[in-house]
JSON list of C-alpha atoms in Angstrom, two decimals:
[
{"chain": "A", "resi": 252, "resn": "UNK", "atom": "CA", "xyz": [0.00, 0.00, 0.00]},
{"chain": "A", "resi": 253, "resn": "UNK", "atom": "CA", "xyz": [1.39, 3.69, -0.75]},
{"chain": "A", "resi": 254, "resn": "UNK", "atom": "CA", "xyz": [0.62, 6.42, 1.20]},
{"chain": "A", "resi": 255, "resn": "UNK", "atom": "CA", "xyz": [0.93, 9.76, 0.70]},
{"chain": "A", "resi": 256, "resn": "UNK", "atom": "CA", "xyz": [2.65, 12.11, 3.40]},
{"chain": "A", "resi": 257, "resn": "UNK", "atom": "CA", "xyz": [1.16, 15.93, 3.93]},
{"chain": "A", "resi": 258, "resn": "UNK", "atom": "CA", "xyz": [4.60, 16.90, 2.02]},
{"chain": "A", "resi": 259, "resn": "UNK", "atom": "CA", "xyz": [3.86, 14.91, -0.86]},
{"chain": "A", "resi": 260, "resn": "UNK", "atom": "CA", "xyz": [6.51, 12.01, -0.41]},
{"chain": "A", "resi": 261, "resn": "UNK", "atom": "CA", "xyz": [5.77, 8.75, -0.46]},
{"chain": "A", "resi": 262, "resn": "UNK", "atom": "CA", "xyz": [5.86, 6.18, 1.86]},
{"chain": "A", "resi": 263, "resn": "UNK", "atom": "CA", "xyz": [5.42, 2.20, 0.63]},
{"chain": "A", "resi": 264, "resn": "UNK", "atom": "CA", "xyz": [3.41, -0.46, 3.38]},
{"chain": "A", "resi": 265, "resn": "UNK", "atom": "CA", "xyz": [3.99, -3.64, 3.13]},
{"chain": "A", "resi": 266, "resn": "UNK", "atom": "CA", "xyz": [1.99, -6.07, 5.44]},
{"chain": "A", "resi": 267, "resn": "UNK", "atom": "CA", "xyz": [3.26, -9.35, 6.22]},
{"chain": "A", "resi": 268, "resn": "UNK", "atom": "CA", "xyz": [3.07, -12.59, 4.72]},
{"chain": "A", "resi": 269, "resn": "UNK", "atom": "CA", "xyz": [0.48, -15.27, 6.09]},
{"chain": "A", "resi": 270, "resn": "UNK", "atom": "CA", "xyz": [3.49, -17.25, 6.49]},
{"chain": "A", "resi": 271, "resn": "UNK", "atom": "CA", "xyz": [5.69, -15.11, 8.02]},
{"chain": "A", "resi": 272, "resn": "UNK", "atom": "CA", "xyz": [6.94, -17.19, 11.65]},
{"chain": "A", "resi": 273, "resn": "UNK", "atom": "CA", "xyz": [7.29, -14.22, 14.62]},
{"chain": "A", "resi": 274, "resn": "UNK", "atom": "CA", "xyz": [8.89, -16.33, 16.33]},
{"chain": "A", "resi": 275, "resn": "UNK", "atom": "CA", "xyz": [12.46, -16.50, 14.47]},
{"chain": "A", "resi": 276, "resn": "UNK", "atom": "CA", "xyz": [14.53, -13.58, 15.33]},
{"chain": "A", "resi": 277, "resn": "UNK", "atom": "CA", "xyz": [16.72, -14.63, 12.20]},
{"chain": "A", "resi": 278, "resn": "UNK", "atom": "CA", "xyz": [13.63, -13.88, 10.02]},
{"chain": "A", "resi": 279, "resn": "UNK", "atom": "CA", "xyz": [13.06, -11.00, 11.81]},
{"chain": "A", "resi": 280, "resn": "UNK", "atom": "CA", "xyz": [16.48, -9.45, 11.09]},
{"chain": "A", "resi": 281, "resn": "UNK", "atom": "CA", "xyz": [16.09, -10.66, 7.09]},
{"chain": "A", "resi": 282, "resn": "UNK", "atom": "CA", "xyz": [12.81, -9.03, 6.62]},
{"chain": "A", "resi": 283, "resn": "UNK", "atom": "CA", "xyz": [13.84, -5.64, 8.04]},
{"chain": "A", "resi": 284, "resn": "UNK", "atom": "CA", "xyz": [16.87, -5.86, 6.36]},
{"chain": "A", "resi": 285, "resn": "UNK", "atom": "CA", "xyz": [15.19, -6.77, 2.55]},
{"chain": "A", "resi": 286, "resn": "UNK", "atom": "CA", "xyz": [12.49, -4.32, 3.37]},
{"chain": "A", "resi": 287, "resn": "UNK", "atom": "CA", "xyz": [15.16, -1.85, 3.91]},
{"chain": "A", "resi": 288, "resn": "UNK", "atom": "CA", "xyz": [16.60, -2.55, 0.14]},
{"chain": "A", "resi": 289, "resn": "UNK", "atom": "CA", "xyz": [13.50, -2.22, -1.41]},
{"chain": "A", "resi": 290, "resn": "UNK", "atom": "CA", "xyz": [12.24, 1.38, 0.47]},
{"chain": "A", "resi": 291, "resn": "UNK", "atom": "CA", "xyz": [9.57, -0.59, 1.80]},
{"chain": "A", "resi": 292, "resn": "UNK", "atom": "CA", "xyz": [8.05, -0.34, 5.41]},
{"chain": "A", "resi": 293, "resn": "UNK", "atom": "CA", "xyz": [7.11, -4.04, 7.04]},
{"chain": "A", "resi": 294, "resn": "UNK", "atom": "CA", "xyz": [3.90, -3.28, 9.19]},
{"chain": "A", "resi": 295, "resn": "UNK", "atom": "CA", "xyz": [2.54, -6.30, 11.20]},
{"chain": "A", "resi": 296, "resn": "UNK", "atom": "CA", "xyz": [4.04, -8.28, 14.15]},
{"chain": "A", "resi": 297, "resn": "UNK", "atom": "CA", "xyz": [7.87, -8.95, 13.29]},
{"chain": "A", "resi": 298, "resn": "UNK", "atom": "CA", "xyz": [9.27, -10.36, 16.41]},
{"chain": "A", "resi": 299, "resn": "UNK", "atom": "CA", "xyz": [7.92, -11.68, 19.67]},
{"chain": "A", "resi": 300, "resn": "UNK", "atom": "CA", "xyz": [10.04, -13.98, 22.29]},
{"chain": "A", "resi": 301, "resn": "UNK", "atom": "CA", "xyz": [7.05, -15.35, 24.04]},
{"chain": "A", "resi": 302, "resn": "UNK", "atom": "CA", "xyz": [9.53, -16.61, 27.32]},
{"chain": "A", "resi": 303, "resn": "UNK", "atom": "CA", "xyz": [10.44, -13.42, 27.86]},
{"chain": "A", "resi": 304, "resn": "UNK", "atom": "CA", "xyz": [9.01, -10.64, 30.76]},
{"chain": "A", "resi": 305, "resn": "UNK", "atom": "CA", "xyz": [6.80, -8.62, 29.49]},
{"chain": "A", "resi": 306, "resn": "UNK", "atom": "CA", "xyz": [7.23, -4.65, 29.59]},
{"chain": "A", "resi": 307, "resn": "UNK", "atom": "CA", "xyz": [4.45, -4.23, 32.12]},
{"chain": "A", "resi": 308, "resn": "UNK", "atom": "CA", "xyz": [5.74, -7.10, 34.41]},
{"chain": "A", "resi": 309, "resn": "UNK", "atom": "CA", "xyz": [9.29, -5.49, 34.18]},
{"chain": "A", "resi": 310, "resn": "UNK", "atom": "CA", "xyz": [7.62, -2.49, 35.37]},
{"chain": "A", "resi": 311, "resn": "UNK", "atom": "CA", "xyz": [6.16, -4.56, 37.79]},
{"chain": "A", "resi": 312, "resn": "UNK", "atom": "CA", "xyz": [2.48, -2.45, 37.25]},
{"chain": "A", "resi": 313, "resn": "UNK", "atom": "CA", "xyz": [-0.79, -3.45, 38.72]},
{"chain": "A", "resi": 314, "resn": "UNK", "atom": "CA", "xyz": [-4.02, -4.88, 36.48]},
{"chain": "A", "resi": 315, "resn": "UNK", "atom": "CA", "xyz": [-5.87, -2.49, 38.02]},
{"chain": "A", "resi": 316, "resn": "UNK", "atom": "CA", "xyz": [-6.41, 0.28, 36.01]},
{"chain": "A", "resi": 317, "resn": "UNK", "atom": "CA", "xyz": [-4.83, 3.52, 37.66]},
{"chain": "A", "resi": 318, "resn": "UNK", "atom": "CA", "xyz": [-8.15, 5.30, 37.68]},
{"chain": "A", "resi": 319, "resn": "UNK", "atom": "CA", "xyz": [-9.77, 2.36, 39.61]},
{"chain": "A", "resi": 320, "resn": "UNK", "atom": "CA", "xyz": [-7.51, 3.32, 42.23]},
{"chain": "A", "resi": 321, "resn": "UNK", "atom": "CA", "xyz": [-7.95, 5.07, 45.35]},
{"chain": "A", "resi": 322, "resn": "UNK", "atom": "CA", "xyz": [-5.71, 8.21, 46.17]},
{"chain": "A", "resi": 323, "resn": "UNK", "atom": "CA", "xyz": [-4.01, 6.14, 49.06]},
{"chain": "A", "resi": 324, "resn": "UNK", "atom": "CA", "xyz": [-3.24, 3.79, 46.32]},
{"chain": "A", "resi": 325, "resn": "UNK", "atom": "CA", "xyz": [-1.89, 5.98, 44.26]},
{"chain": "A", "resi": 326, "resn": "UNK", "atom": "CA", "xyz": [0.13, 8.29, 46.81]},
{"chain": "A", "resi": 327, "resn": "UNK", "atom": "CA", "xyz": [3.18, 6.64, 47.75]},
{"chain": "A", "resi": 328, "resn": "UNK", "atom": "CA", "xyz": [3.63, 7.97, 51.35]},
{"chain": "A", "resi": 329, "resn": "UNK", "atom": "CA", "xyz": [5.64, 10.61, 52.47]},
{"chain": "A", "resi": 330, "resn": "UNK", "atom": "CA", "xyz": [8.43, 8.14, 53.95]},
{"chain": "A", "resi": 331, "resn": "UNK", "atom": "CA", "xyz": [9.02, 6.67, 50.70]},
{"chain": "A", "resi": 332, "resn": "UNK", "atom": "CA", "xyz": [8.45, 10.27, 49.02]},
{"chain": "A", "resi": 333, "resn": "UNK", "atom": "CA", "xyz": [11.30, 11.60, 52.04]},
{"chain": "A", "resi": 334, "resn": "UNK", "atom": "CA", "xyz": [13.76, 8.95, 50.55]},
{"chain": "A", "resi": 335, "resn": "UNK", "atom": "CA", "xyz": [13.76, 9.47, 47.22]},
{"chain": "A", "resi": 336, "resn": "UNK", "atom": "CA", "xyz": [14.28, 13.75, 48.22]},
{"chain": "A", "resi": 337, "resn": "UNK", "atom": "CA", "xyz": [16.89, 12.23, 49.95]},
{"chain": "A", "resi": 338, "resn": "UNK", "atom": "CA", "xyz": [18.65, 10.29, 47.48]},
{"chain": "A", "resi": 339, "resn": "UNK", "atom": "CA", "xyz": [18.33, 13.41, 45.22]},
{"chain": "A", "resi": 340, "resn": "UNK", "atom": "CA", "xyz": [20.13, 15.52, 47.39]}
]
């Protein structure tokens, strides 16, 4: 698919292949790199390592969402707040 920018370039979409495996970091690296050569853009999922953490877990975040949560959720209190001023200092 081509799409037009506001400034009249170009820009050339390319979704993915039914075939294409997400799970091969080796075709991950190919298809980025062949895309590359041809001025194309690859849009779909391109690499996922299903083992690994996820983002949120690294972040360690609750399932909650935030604006479920109470204020004395949310507010850390003002011992923790003290120790980070004080580690800034």
């Amino acid at each position: 698919q081509i799409v037009t920018m506001p400034d009249g370039s170009k820009v050339y979409l390319k979704k993915l292949d039914e075939g294409y495996n997400p799970y091969s970091k080796v075709a991950a690296l190919t298809l980025l790199h062949e895309s590359h050569q041809k001025g194309e853009f690859a849009t779909g999922l391109l690499y996922i390592e299903p083992d690994r953490e996820t983002f949120t877990d690294l972040l360690n975040t609750v399932d909650t969402p935030l604006s479920m949560l109470t204020q004395d959720q949310l507010r850390p209190p003002k011992a923790a707040l003290d120790d980070i001023m004080d580690r800034l200092r």
